[in-house]
Amino acid sequence: MTDRVEQGTAREPAAAWEPVFQGETLARLKALFEKYPTKRACLLPALWMVQEARGWIPEQAIGEVAEVLELTPAYVKGVVTFYTMYHTHPVGRHFIQVCTTSPCGLCGAEDTLRAILRETGCGELGTTSPDGRFTVVEVECLGACGFPTPILVDDADFIESVTPANAAGILARYP
Amino acid sequence: MGYPHPSHPKETVVLSQYFGDAGARSYEGWTRRGGYEGLRKALGMAPDAIVEEVKASGLRGRGGAGFPTGLKWSFMPKGDGKPHYLVCNADESEPGTFKDREIMRWTPHALIEGCAIGAFAIGAEVCYIYIRGEFTEPWNVMTAAVAEAYANGALGTNVFGSGKRIEVILHRGAGAYICGEETALMNSIEGRRGNPRIKPPFPAVAGLFALPTTINNVETLAAVPQIMVRGSAWYKGLCLGNPKSTGTKLISVCGHVQRPGNYEITMGTPMKELIYDMCGGMLPGRTLKAVIPGGSSVPIMTAEEAESCVTDYEGVVAAGSMLGSGGMIVMDDTTDMVYQIWRLAKFYAHESCAQCTQCREGTSWTTRILGRILEGQGTQEDLDLLLDLSHNMTGTTICVLSDSCATPIVSGIRKFRGEFEAYLSGARAPVLAGV
């Protein structure tokens, strides 16, 4: 539920596209076919596999997913753009979502967000720091309102009770 | 136990007994604590008898609507020969609510067991648990627990030797508040955009993959094994006077209290005890100003309303709001209500799926009008305009996201009008910079 990062001009390098769905990844996807009555239902899991492998969802991967699930690329793109956790362009090495919705906002989330923007060198929301290390976005309610301010790093590490005082120490864990 | 604080003596600890106890996460640890007895018992019962037992307990949906669970289960067709589905809604994303997260993190097998019993009761062999994409730790804990449940025969093609097949499949969301709405959630599992569907048909007739489906919240399903083991009479007895609201409820308390966290109360507990005794009241020198008792979508209560409120489904309605999901946002006297209402409207504007005009336009118009009031650019007519827009946003759309945006605006203007007037008259300095 993050705000979408502004669309950059980044393009995949001209190098040949290395398919995501081959070998072990393809086997993992095919194992999912057993769990759902339609291939379409494997779309969200398939997109997660792409993002895990590449860090974002490139155009070529949309085509690949469409082919393997027997959908059209336009349909897949429509779904990708509905869900805010899928990145439609490259992001920094570490992607940080900071909750600023009302419950956290009442407890100082906006100060925490400012501290994180400063410490990461991102300066403003949605941009990647000049060293390529961080991208920081606001997220709507992370569902941990009793532990303000929660942040989610790299779609993996859920960290509670981040404050302007401890933000730098937490960020230092992400080189 | 309790998490993040030890349980308070005024709590009634049923679902939260093992919060904070990492030993309860494993299959072995869970069975040592009495786990899976409920499922074993249920497998020896007729599915109808399970439904009747849950009906008799008075259990109602803990996700927000408070619909009687046994009655919902009884809507599933019988002998139709079609596959049925149970879906567990673990998309917990209502601002203020963080209880399902703790159930999944600390007692994953309580949820798996509840899913298995529910699936058996409604004639489903497959249960999907839809976990929001941001819940990475609950996802990991649940993944490990599901694997263990299969390895120990609590799930699979022959559950505990009963000959019954019950599968539990975890499905990860990808960031969309609206997917907590049950029909949007089904679309999301099907690999579609999370747009809510028009009802009817209701899920029990044509739900997931157009087949009969029941959707229950995490907390609802986690309570079911307890009802199986201890009986419906015990559960119904957990009630402080109003027989329509029974059992315990996890209340997630956040905002300006001394000890935010999850508190498990018997239905009917005075809200005053919850805020001042269990949560330790306000910070030193502060006083209570307002409470949003059931997640951000319910009407805002004044301090007086909250302090005289009985915390159960009917009690909160009588006090002018709704129990909802039990996500309680507490605000003290330092809170700028206009700013907070603007921030809530901004949330809904961001999360609207944009299918319905009243919601797509209404959520963003109201956000902008509230924003200009905060910029010192508002006019007296803006309050009427906000109320007019809110009226058009209520009861006119496919789902209730639009209504949820209107609710804090209407209740906020009605109860805290003076704060809006202060911005309009210039008595209060603008807090947002003009854009």
Coordinates of C-alpha atoms in Angstrom, one line a residue:
Chain A
M1 CA 0.0 0.0 0.0
T2 CA 2.8 2.3 -0.7
D3 CA 2.6 5.3 -2.9
R4 CA 3.9 4.4 -6.3
V5 CA 7.4 5.7 -6.9
E6 CA 7.6 8.0 -9.8
Q7 CA 8.2 6.3 -13.1
G8 CA 11.8 6.8 -14.0
T9 CA 13.4 6.4 -17.4
A10 CA 15.2 3.2 -16.3
R11 CA 15.2 0.5 -19.0
E12 CA 16.5 -3.0 -18.9
P13 CA 20.0 -3.1 -20.4
A14 CA 20.1 -4.1 -24.0
A15 CA 21.6 -7.5 -23.0
A16 CA 19.5 -10.6 -23.8
W17 CA 16.7 -11.2 -21.4
E18 CA 17.4 -14.0 -19.0
P19 CA 14.1 -15.7 -18.3
V20 CA 12.9 -15.9 -14.7
F21 CA 10.9 -19.0 -15.1
Q22 CA 13.3 -21.8 -15.8
G23 CA 14.8 -24.5 -13.7
E24 CA 13.9 -24.3 -10.0
T25 CA 11.7 -21.2 -10.3
L26 CA 9.6 -22.8 -13.0
A27 CA 9.3 -25.9 -11.0
R28 CA 8.2 -23.9 -8.0
L29 CA 5.5 -22.2 -10.1
K30 CA 4.3 -25.4 -11.6
A31 CA 4.0 -26.9 -8.1
L32 CA 1.6 -24.1 -7.4
F33 CA -0.7 -25.2 -10.2
E34 CA -1.8 -28.1 -8.0
K35 CA -3.0 -25.7 -5.4
Y36 CA -5.5 -23.7 -7.4
P37 CA -8.2 -24.7 -9.9
T38 CA -7.0 -22.1 -12.4
K39 CA -3.6 -20.9 -13.7
R40 CA -4.8 -17.3 -13.3
A41 CA -4.9 -17.8 -9.5
C42 CA -1.1 -18.3 -9.6
L43 CA -0.6 -14.7 -10.9
L44 CA 0.1 -13.0 -7.6
P45 CA 2.5 -15.8 -6.5
A46 CA 4.2 -15.7 -9.9
L47 CA 4.7 -11.9 -9.7
W48 CA 6.3 -12.3 -6.2
M49 CA 8.7 -14.8 -7.7
V50 CA 9.7 -12.3 -10.3
Q51 CA 10.2 -9.6 -7.7
E52 CA 12.3 -11.9 -5.5
A53 CA 14.5 -12.8 -8.4
R54 CA 14.9 -9.4 -10.0
G55 CA 13.9 -6.8 -7.4
W56 CA 11.2 -5.4 -9.6
I57 CA 8.8 -6.5 -12.4
P58 CA 10.3 -5.6 -15.8
E59 CA 8.3 -5.6 -19.0
Q60 CA 9.9 -8.8 -20.2
A61 CA 8.8 -10.6 -17.0
I62 CA 5.2 -9.4 -17.6
G63 CA 5.4 -11.2 -21.0
E64 CA 6.9 -14.2 -19.5
V65 CA 4.3 -14.5 -16.7
A66 CA 1.5 -14.0 -19.2
E67 CA 2.9 -16.8 -21.4
V68 CA 3.4 -19.3 -18.6
L69 CA -0.1 -18.6 -17.1
E70 CA -1.8 -18.3 -20.5
L71 CA -2.9 -14.7 -19.9
T72 CA -2.4 -11.6 -22.0
P73 CA 0.4 -9.2 -21.1
A74 CA -2.1 -6.4 -20.9
Y75 CA -4.1 -8.3 -18.3
V76 CA -1.0 -9.1 -16.3
K77 CA 0.0 -5.5 -16.4
G78 CA -3.4 -4.4 -15.1
V79 CA -3.0 -6.6 -12.1
V80 CA 0.7 -5.6 -11.4
T81 CA -0.3 -1.9 -11.3
F82 CA -3.2 -2.5 -8.9
Y83 CA -1.0 -3.8 -6.1
T84 CA 1.4 -1.3 -4.6
M85 CA 4.0 -3.8 -3.4
Y86 CA 5.0 -4.7 -6.9
H87 CA 7.7 -2.4 -8.3
T88 CA 7.3 -1.4 -11.9
H89 CA 10.8 0.1 -12.1
P90 CA 14.1 -0.6 -10.3
V91 CA 14.4 0.6 -6.7
G92 CA 17.4 1.0 -4.4
R93 CA 19.3 -1.9 -2.9
H94 CA 17.0 -1.5 0.2
F95 CA 13.4 -0.6 -0.2
I96 CA 12.0 1.0 2.9
Q97 CA 8.3 1.5 3.6
V98 CA 7.4 3.7 6.5
C99 CA 3.9 3.7 8.0
T100 CA 2.4 7.2 8.5
T101 CA -1.3 6.4 8.7
S102 CA -3.3 8.0 11.5
P103 CA -2.4 5.7 14.5
C104 CA 1.3 6.0 13.8
G105 CA 0.9 9.6 12.8
L106 CA -0.5 10.3 16.3
C107 CA 2.7 8.9 17.7
G108 CA 5.3 10.8 15.7
A109 CA 5.5 8.8 12.5
E110 CA 6.1 11.9 10.4
D111 CA 9.2 12.8 12.5
T112 CA 10.4 9.2 12.0
L113 CA 9.9 9.5 8.3
R114 CA 11.8 12.7 8.1
A115 CA 14.7 11.2 10.1
I116 CA 14.8 8.2 7.7
L117 CA 14.8 10.4 4.6
R118 CA 17.6 12.4 6.1
E119 CA 19.7 9.4 7.2
T120 CA 19.3 7.5 4.0
G121 CA 20.2 10.6 1.9
C122 CA 17.1 10.1 -0.1
G123 CA 15.9 13.6 0.7
E124 CA 12.4 13.1 -0.7
L125 CA 9.8 10.3 -0.9
G126 CA 10.0 7.8 -3.8
T127 CA 13.5 8.7 -4.9
T128 CA 16.6 6.5 -4.6
S129 CA 19.6 7.8 -2.7
P130 CA 22.5 8.9 -4.9
D131 CA 24.6 5.8 -3.8
G132 CA 21.7 3.5 -5.0
R133 CA 21.4 2.1 -1.5
F134 CA 17.9 3.2 -0.4
T135 CA 14.5 4.0 -1.7
V136 CA 12.0 5.3 0.9
V137 CA 8.3 5.5 0.5
E138 CA 5.3 6.1 2.8
V139 CA 3.0 3.2 3.3
E140 CA -0.7 3.2 4.4
C141 CA -1.1 1.2 7.7
L142 CA 1.3 -1.7 8.2
G143 CA -1.0 -3.2 10.8
A144 CA 1.2 -2.8 13.8
C145 CA -0.4 0.4 15.2
G146 CA 0.6 -0.4 18.8
F147 CA 4.2 -0.3 17.9
P148 CA 4.8 3.1 16.2
T149 CA 6.5 3.5 13.9
P150 CA 6.7 0.2 12.0
I151 CA 8.8 0.0 8.8
L152 CA 9.1 -2.8 6.3
V153 CA 12.5 -3.3 4.7
D154 CA 13.0 -5.2 1.4
D155 CA 9.5 -6.8 1.6
A156 CA 11.1 -9.0 4.3
D157 CA 12.2 -7.4 7.6
F158 CA 9.3 -5.9 9.6
I159 CA 10.7 -3.6 12.2
E160 CA 8.6 -2.1 15.0
S161 CA 9.0 1.0 17.2
V162 CA 11.3 3.0 14.9
T163 CA 12.0 6.5 16.2
P164 CA 14.1 9.4 15.0
A165 CA 16.6 8.4 17.8
N166 CA 17.1 4.7 16.7
A167 CA 16.6 5.1 12.9
A168 CA 20.3 5.6 12.0
G169 CA 21.3 2.4 13.9
I170 CA 18.6 0.4 12.2
L171 CA 19.6 1.7 8.7
A172 CA 23.2 0.8 9.4
R173 CA 22.2 -2.9 9.2
Y174 CA 21.5 -2.4 5.5
P175 CA 24.8 -1.8 3.7
Chain B
M1 CA 1.3 -14.3 28.9
G2 CA 0.2 -11.3 26.8
Y3 CA 2.2 -9.3 24.3
P4 CA 3.8 -6.8 24.4
H5 CA 2.7 -6.5 28.1
P6 CA 1.8 -9.3 30.6
S7 CA -1.9 -9.9 30.6
H8 CA -3.8 -7.5 32.9
P9 CA -5.9 -9.1 35.7
K10 CA -9.1 -7.6 34.1
E11 CA -8.5 -9.4 30.8
T12 CA -10.1 -12.7 30.0
V13 CA -7.3 -14.6 28.4
V14 CA -8.5 -17.2 25.9
L15 CA -7.0 -16.5 22.5
S16 CA -4.1 -14.5 23.8
Q17 CA -3.0 -17.0 26.5
Y18 CA 0.2 -17.9 24.6
F19 CA 1.0 -14.5 23.1
G20 CA 4.7 -13.9 23.8
D21 CA 5.3 -17.7 24.3
A22 CA 7.4 -18.8 21.4
G23 CA 7.1 -22.4 22.6
A24 CA 3.5 -22.4 21.5
R25 CA 4.4 -21.9 17.8
S26 CA 5.5 -25.5 17.1
Y27 CA 3.1 -28.4 16.5
E28 CA 4.6 -30.2 19.5
G29 CA 4.4 -27.2 21.7
W30 CA 0.8 -26.5 20.6
T31 CA -0.4 -30.1 21.3
R32 CA 1.4 -30.0 24.7
R33 CA -0.8 -26.9 25.5
G34 CA -4.0 -28.8 24.6
G35 CA -3.9 -27.9 20.9
Y36 CA -5.7 -30.0 18.2
E37 CA -8.1 -31.5 20.7
G38 CA -10.8 -29.3 19.2
L39 CA -10.2 -30.6 15.7
R40 CA -10.1 -34.2 16.9
K41 CA -13.4 -33.7 18.6
A42 CA -14.9 -32.0 15.6
L43 CA -13.9 -34.8 13.3
G44 CA -16.0 -37.2 15.4
M45 CA -19.1 -34.9 15.0
A46 CA -21.5 -34.5 12.1
P47 CA -20.7 -31.2 10.3
D48 CA -24.2 -29.9 11.1
A49 CA -23.6 -30.5 14.8
I50 CA -20.5 -28.4 14.6
V51 CA -22.5 -25.6 12.9
E52 CA -25.1 -25.8 15.6
E53 CA -22.5 -25.8 18.4
V54 CA -21.0 -22.6 16.9
K55 CA -24.4 -21.1 16.5
A56 CA -25.2 -21.8 20.2
S57 CA -22.0 -20.2 21.3
G58 CA -23.1 -16.8 20.0
L59 CA -19.8 -16.3 18.2
R60 CA -19.9 -13.4 15.8
G61 CA -17.5 -12.3 13.0
R62 CA -14.5 -10.6 14.5
G63 CA -13.4 -8.9 11.3
G64 CA -15.8 -6.0 11.6
A65 CA -19.3 -6.9 10.6
G66 CA -20.2 -9.0 13.7
F67 CA -22.3 -11.4 11.6
P68 CA -23.2 -14.6 13.6
T69 CA -20.6 -17.2 12.5
G70 CA -22.7 -20.4 12.8
L71 CA -25.5 -18.7 10.8
K72 CA -23.0 -17.8 8.1
W73 CA -21.8 -21.4 7.9
S74 CA -25.4 -22.7 7.7
F75 CA -25.9 -20.7 4.5
M76 CA -23.6 -23.1 2.7
P77 CA -25.5 -25.4 0.4
K78 CA -25.8 -29.1 1.3
G79 CA -25.5 -32.0 -1.1
D80 CA -24.9 -29.8 -4.1
G81 CA -22.0 -31.9 -5.2
K82 CA -19.8 -28.9 -5.9
P83 CA -16.5 -28.1 -4.2
H84 CA -16.8 -25.7 -1.4
Y85 CA -14.2 -23.3 -0.1
L86 CA -13.3 -21.7 3.2
V87 CA -11.3 -18.5 3.0
C88 CA -9.6 -17.0 6.0
N89 CA -9.3 -13.2 5.8
A90 CA -5.8 -12.4 7.2
D91 CA -5.5 -9.2 5.3
E92 CA -5.7 -7.2 8.5
S93 CA -5.3 -3.6 7.2
E94 CA -7.9 -1.5 9.0
P95 CA -6.0 1.3 10.6
G96 CA -5.9 0.7 14.3
T97 CA -6.2 -3.1 14.1
F98 CA -3.2 -5.4 14.8
K99 CA -4.7 -8.5 16.5
D100 CA -4.7 -11.1 13.8
R101 CA -1.0 -10.4 13.3
E102 CA -0.4 -11.5 16.9
I103 CA -2.6 -14.6 16.6
M104 CA -0.6 -15.7 13.5
R105 CA 2.8 -14.8 15.0
W106 CA 2.3 -16.6 18.4
T107 CA -0.4 -19.2 17.9
P108 CA -0.4 -20.2 14.2
H109 CA -1.8 -23.7 15.0
A110 CA -4.9 -22.1 16.7
L111 CA -5.7 -20.6 13.3
I112 CA -4.9 -23.7 11.3
E113 CA -7.0 -25.8 13.7
G114 CA -9.9 -23.3 13.4
C115 CA -9.6 -23.4 9.6
A116 CA -9.7 -27.2 9.6
I117 CA -12.8 -27.3 11.8
G118 CA -14.5 -24.6 9.8
A119 CA -13.7 -26.3 6.5
F120 CA -15.0 -29.6 7.7
A121 CA -18.2 -27.9 9.0
I122 CA -19.1 -26.3 5.7
G123 CA -18.1 -29.3 3.5
A124 CA -14.9 -27.7 2.1
E125 CA -11.7 -29.6 1.5
V126 CA -9.6 -26.5 0.8
C127 CA -9.1 -23.4 2.9
Y128 CA -7.1 -20.5 1.6
I129 CA -5.6 -18.1 4.1
Y130 CA -5.1 -14.7 2.5
I131 CA -2.3 -12.9 4.4
R132 CA -1.5 -9.3 3.5
G133 CA 1.8 -8.9 1.7
E134 CA 3.3 -6.7 4.4
F135 CA 2.9 -9.4 7.1
T136 CA 6.3 -11.0 6.5
E137 CA 6.8 -12.5 10.0
P138 CA 3.3 -13.9 10.3
W139 CA 3.7 -15.4 6.8
N140 CA 6.9 -17.1 7.8
V141 CA 5.5 -18.4 11.1
M142 CA 2.3 -19.7 9.3
T143 CA 4.3 -21.3 6.5
A144 CA 6.3 -23.3 9.0
A145 CA 3.2 -24.2 11.0
V146 CA 1.3 -25.4 8.0
A147 CA 4.2 -27.7 6.9
E148 CA 4.3 -29.1 10.4
A149 CA 0.5 -29.6 10.5
Y150 CA 0.8 -31.6 7.2
A151 CA 3.7 -33.6 8.6
N152 CA 1.7 -34.6 11.7
G153 CA -1.5 -35.5 9.9
A154 CA -3.5 -32.5 11.1
L155 CA -3.9 -31.5 7.4
G156 CA -3.8 -33.5 4.3
T157 CA -5.8 -36.3 2.6
N158 CA -6.6 -38.2 5.8
V159 CA -6.7 -35.8 8.7
F160 CA -5.9 -37.6 11.9
G161 CA -7.0 -40.9 10.3
S162 CA -10.6 -39.7 9.8
G163 CA -10.5 -40.2 6.0
K164 CA -11.3 -36.5 5.6
R165 CA -9.3 -34.3 3.3
I166 CA -8.5 -30.8 4.5
E167 CA -5.9 -28.6 2.8
V168 CA -4.8 -25.2 4.0
I169 CA -3.1 -23.0 1.4
L170 CA -1.4 -19.7 2.2
H171 CA -1.9 -16.9 -0.3
R172 CA 0.1 -13.7 -0.1
G173 CA -1.4 -10.4 -0.9
A174 CA 0.6 -7.6 -2.5
G175 CA -0.5 -4.3 -0.9
A176 CA -4.1 -3.2 -1.2
Y177 CA -6.3 -2.3 1.8
I178 CA -9.4 -3.1 -0.3
C179 CA -8.5 -6.7 -0.5
G180 CA -9.7 -7.0 3.1
E181 CA -13.2 -6.7 1.6
E182 CA -14.3 -10.2 1.2
T183 CA -15.3 -10.1 -2.5
A184 CA -12.2 -8.1 -3.4
L185 CA -10.2 -10.7 -1.5
M186 CA -11.7 -13.5 -3.6
N187 CA -10.8 -11.6 -6.8
S188 CA -7.3 -11.2 -5.5
I189 CA -6.9 -15.0 -4.9
E190 CA -8.2 -15.6 -8.4
G191 CA -5.4 -13.5 -9.8
R192 CA -7.4 -10.4 -10.6
R193 CA -7.3 -6.8 -9.6
G194 CA -8.8 -6.4 -6.1
N195 CA -12.1 -4.8 -7.1
P196 CA -15.1 -5.7 -4.9
R197 CA -17.9 -7.6 -6.5
I198 CA -21.6 -6.6 -6.5
K199 CA -23.6 -8.7 -4.1
P200 CA -25.8 -10.8 -4.7
P201 CA -24.7 -13.4 -5.5
F202 CA -23.4 -13.8 -2.0
P203 CA -20.2 -15.9 -1.4
A204 CA -22.2 -18.9 -0.1
V205 CA -23.8 -19.1 -3.5
A206 CA -21.1 -18.1 -5.8
G207 CA -17.8 -17.1 -4.1
L208 CA -14.3 -18.1 -4.8
F209 CA -13.9 -19.5 -8.4
A210 CA -17.8 -19.1 -8.5
L211 CA -18.2 -21.9 -6.0
P212 CA -19.9 -21.8 -2.6
T213 CA -17.5 -20.0 -0.2
T214 CA -17.4 -18.9 3.4
I215 CA -15.1 -16.1 4.5
N216 CA -14.1 -15.7 8.1
N217 CA -11.7 -13.5 10.0
V218 CA -8.6 -14.9 11.7
E219 CA -9.9 -14.1 15.2
T220 CA -13.2 -15.8 14.5
L221 CA -11.6 -19.0 13.3
A222 CA -9.1 -19.1 16.1
A223 CA -12.0 -19.0 18.6
V224 CA -13.6 -22.1 17.1
P225 CA -11.3 -24.8 18.6
Q226 CA -11.9 -23.3 22.0
I227 CA -15.6 -23.6 21.5
M228 CA -15.2 -27.2 20.4
V229 CA -13.2 -28.2 23.5
R230 CA -14.9 -26.1 26.2
G231 CA -18.4 -26.1 24.7
S232 CA -20.8 -23.5 23.5
A233 CA -22.3 -22.9 27.0
W234 CA -18.9 -21.9 28.3
Y235 CA -18.4 -19.4 25.5
K236 CA -21.9 -18.0 25.7
G237 CA -21.2 -17.5 29.4
L238 CA -18.3 -15.1 28.6
C239 CA -20.6 -12.1 28.6
L240 CA -21.3 -9.3 31.0
G241 CA -25.0 -8.9 30.5
N242 CA -25.9 -8.7 26.8
P243 CA -26.6 -12.2 25.5
K244 CA -26.2 -11.0 21.9
S245 CA -22.5 -10.3 22.3
T246 CA -20.7 -13.3 23.8
G247 CA -17.1 -14.5 24.2
T248 CA -13.9 -12.6 24.3
K249 CA -12.7 -9.9 21.9
L250 CA -9.2 -8.9 21.2
I251 CA -9.0 -5.1 21.3
S252 CA -6.0 -3.5 19.7
V253 CA -5.4 -0.2 21.5
C254 CA -3.1 2.4 19.9
G255 CA -2.5 6.1 20.0
H256 CA -2.1 8.2 23.1
V257 CA -2.3 5.6 25.9
Q258 CA 0.4 4.6 28.3
R259 CA 0.5 0.9 27.2
P260 CA -0.7 0.3 23.7
G261 CA -1.2 -3.3 22.7
N262 CA -3.7 -6.1 22.4
Y263 CA -6.1 -6.7 25.3
E264 CA -8.6 -9.6 25.4
I265 CA -11.8 -8.6 27.2
T266 CA -15.0 -10.3 28.0
M267 CA -17.8 -8.8 25.8
G268 CA -19.5 -6.1 27.8
T269 CA -16.4 -4.7 29.6
P270 CA -16.7 -1.0 30.2
M271 CA -14.5 0.9 27.8
K272 CA -13.3 3.1 30.7
E273 CA -11.7 0.1 32.4
L274 CA -10.0 -0.8 29.1
I275 CA -8.5 2.6 28.6
Y276 CA -7.7 3.6 32.1
D277 CA -7.0 0.3 33.9
M278 CA -5.6 -2.1 31.3
C279 CA -3.9 0.5 29.1
G280 CA -2.8 2.8 32.0
G281 CA -4.8 5.8 30.8
M282 CA -3.4 8.9 29.1
L283 CA 0.2 10.1 29.2
P284 CA 0.9 12.3 32.3
G285 CA -0.8 15.7 32.2
R286 CA -3.0 14.7 29.2
T287 CA -6.7 14.1 29.1
L288 CA -8.9 11.9 26.7
K289 CA -10.3 13.8 23.8
A290 CA -11.7 11.2 21.3
V291 CA -11.7 7.5 20.6
I292 CA -12.2 5.6 17.3
P293 CA -13.3 2.3 18.8
G294 CA -13.4 -0.2 15.9
G295 CA -10.8 0.6 13.3
S296 CA -10.7 3.9 11.2
S297 CA -14.0 3.2 9.4
V298 CA -16.3 3.8 12.4
P299 CA -17.7 7.0 13.8
I300 CA -15.4 9.0 16.2
M301 CA -16.6 9.0 19.8
T302 CA -16.1 11.9 22.2
A303 CA -14.4 11.3 25.6
E304 CA -17.8 11.3 27.3
E305 CA -19.2 8.8 24.9
A306 CA -16.2 6.5 25.3
E307 CA -16.1 6.7 29.0
S308 CA -19.7 5.6 29.4
C309 CA -19.5 3.0 26.7
V310 CA -20.0 -0.8 27.2
T311 CA -17.6 -2.6 24.9
D312 CA -19.7 -5.1 22.9
Y313 CA -21.4 -5.0 19.5
E314 CA -24.7 -3.4 20.8
G315 CA -23.0 -1.3 23.5
V316 CA -20.8 0.6 21.1
V317 CA -23.7 1.2 18.7
A318 CA -25.7 2.6 21.6
A319 CA -22.8 5.0 22.3
G320 CA -22.9 6.2 18.7
S321 CA -20.2 4.1 17.0
M322 CA -19.4 0.5 16.1
L323 CA -17.2 -2.2 17.6
G324 CA -15.9 -3.1 14.1
S325 CA -12.6 -5.0 14.1
G326 CA -11.8 -3.8 17.7
G327 CA -9.0 -1.5 16.6
M328 CA -9.2 1.3 19.1
I329 CA -7.5 4.6 18.3
V330 CA -7.2 6.8 21.4
M331 CA -6.6 10.5 21.0
D332 CA -5.7 12.9 23.8
D333 CA -6.2 16.7 24.2
T334 CA -3.2 17.5 22.1
T335 CA -4.8 16.0 19.0
D336 CA -5.8 18.2 16.1
M337 CA -9.0 16.6 15.0
V338 CA -9.2 18.4 11.6
Y339 CA -5.7 17.1 10.8
Q340 CA -6.5 13.6 11.9
I341 CA -9.7 13.5 9.8
W342 CA -7.8 14.8 6.8
R343 CA -5.2 12.1 7.3
L344 CA -8.0 9.4 7.4
A345 CA -9.6 10.8 4.3
K346 CA -6.2 10.7 2.6
F347 CA -5.9 7.0 3.5
Y348 CA -9.2 6.2 1.9
A349 CA -8.4 8.3 -1.2
H350 CA -5.2 6.3 -1.6
E351 CA -7.0 3.0 -1.1
S352 CA -10.1 3.5 -3.2
C353 CA -10.1 0.9 -6.0
A354 CA -11.8 3.6 -8.2
Q355 CA -14.6 1.4 -9.6
C356 CA -17.4 3.6 -8.2
T357 CA -17.6 7.3 -9.0
Q358 CA -18.9 8.4 -5.6
C359 CA -15.8 6.7 -4.0
R360 CA -13.2 7.6 -6.6
E361 CA -14.2 11.2 -6.7
G362 CA -15.6 11.6 -3.2
T363 CA -12.5 10.3 -1.3
S364 CA -10.2 12.6 -3.2
W365 CA -12.5 15.7 -3.2
T366 CA -13.1 15.4 0.6
T367 CA -9.3 15.0 1.1
R368 CA -8.6 18.2 -0.9
I369 CA -11.3 20.2 0.9
L370 CA -10.0 19.1 4.3
G371 CA -6.5 20.0 3.1
R372 CA -7.5 23.5 2.1
I373 CA -9.2 24.0 5.5
L374 CA -5.8 23.1 7.1
E375 CA -4.1 25.5 4.7
G376 CA -6.3 28.3 6.0
Q377 CA -8.0 28.5 2.7
G378 CA -11.4 27.0 3.7
T379 CA -14.7 28.8 3.7
Q380 CA -17.8 28.4 5.8
E381 CA -19.5 26.6 2.9
D382 CA -16.8 23.9 2.9
L383 CA -18.4 22.2 5.9
D384 CA -21.7 21.9 4.2
L385 CA -20.0 20.8 1.1
L386 CA -18.1 18.1 3.0
L387 CA -21.4 16.9 4.6
D388 CA -23.1 16.9 1.2
L389 CA -20.3 14.9 -0.4
S390 CA -20.3 12.5 2.5
H391 CA -24.0 12.0 2.1
N392 CA -23.5 11.0 -1.6
M393 CA -20.7 8.7 -0.6
T394 CA -22.8 6.7 1.8
G395 CA -24.8 3.7 0.8
T396 CA -24.3 4.3 -2.9
T397 CA -21.3 2.1 -3.9
I398 CA -20.4 -1.5 -4.4
C399 CA -18.5 -1.8 -1.1
V400 CA -18.3 0.4 2.0
L401 CA -14.9 2.0 1.5
S402 CA -16.6 5.1 0.4
D403 CA -18.9 5.1 3.5
S404 CA -15.8 4.5 5.7
C405 CA -14.3 7.7 4.4
A406 CA -17.5 9.7 5.0
T407 CA -17.9 8.3 8.5
P408 CA -15.1 10.1 10.3
I409 CA -15.8 13.3 8.4
V410 CA -19.5 13.4 9.4
S411 CA -18.9 12.4 13.0
G412 CA -15.9 14.7 13.2
I413 CA -17.8 17.8 12.0
R414 CA -20.8 17.0 14.2
K415 CA -18.7 16.4 17.4
F416 CA -15.7 18.7 16.9
R417 CA -17.2 21.5 14.8
G418 CA -15.4 24.1 16.9
E419 CA -12.0 22.9 15.6
F420 CA -13.1 23.3 12.0
E421 CA -14.5 26.7 12.7
A422 CA -11.2 27.8 14.3
Y423 CA -9.4 27.1 11.0
L424 CA -12.1 28.8 9.0
S425 CA -12.1 32.0 11.1
G426 CA -8.3 32.2 11.2
A427 CA -8.3 31.7 15.0
R428 CA -6.1 28.7 14.4
A429 CA -2.9 29.1 12.3
P430 CA -2.7 26.9 9.1
V431 CA -0.8 23.7 9.5
L432 CA -0.5 22.6 5.9
A433 CA 1.5 24.7 3.4
G434 CA -0.6 25.8 0.3
V435 CA 0.0 23.8 -2.8

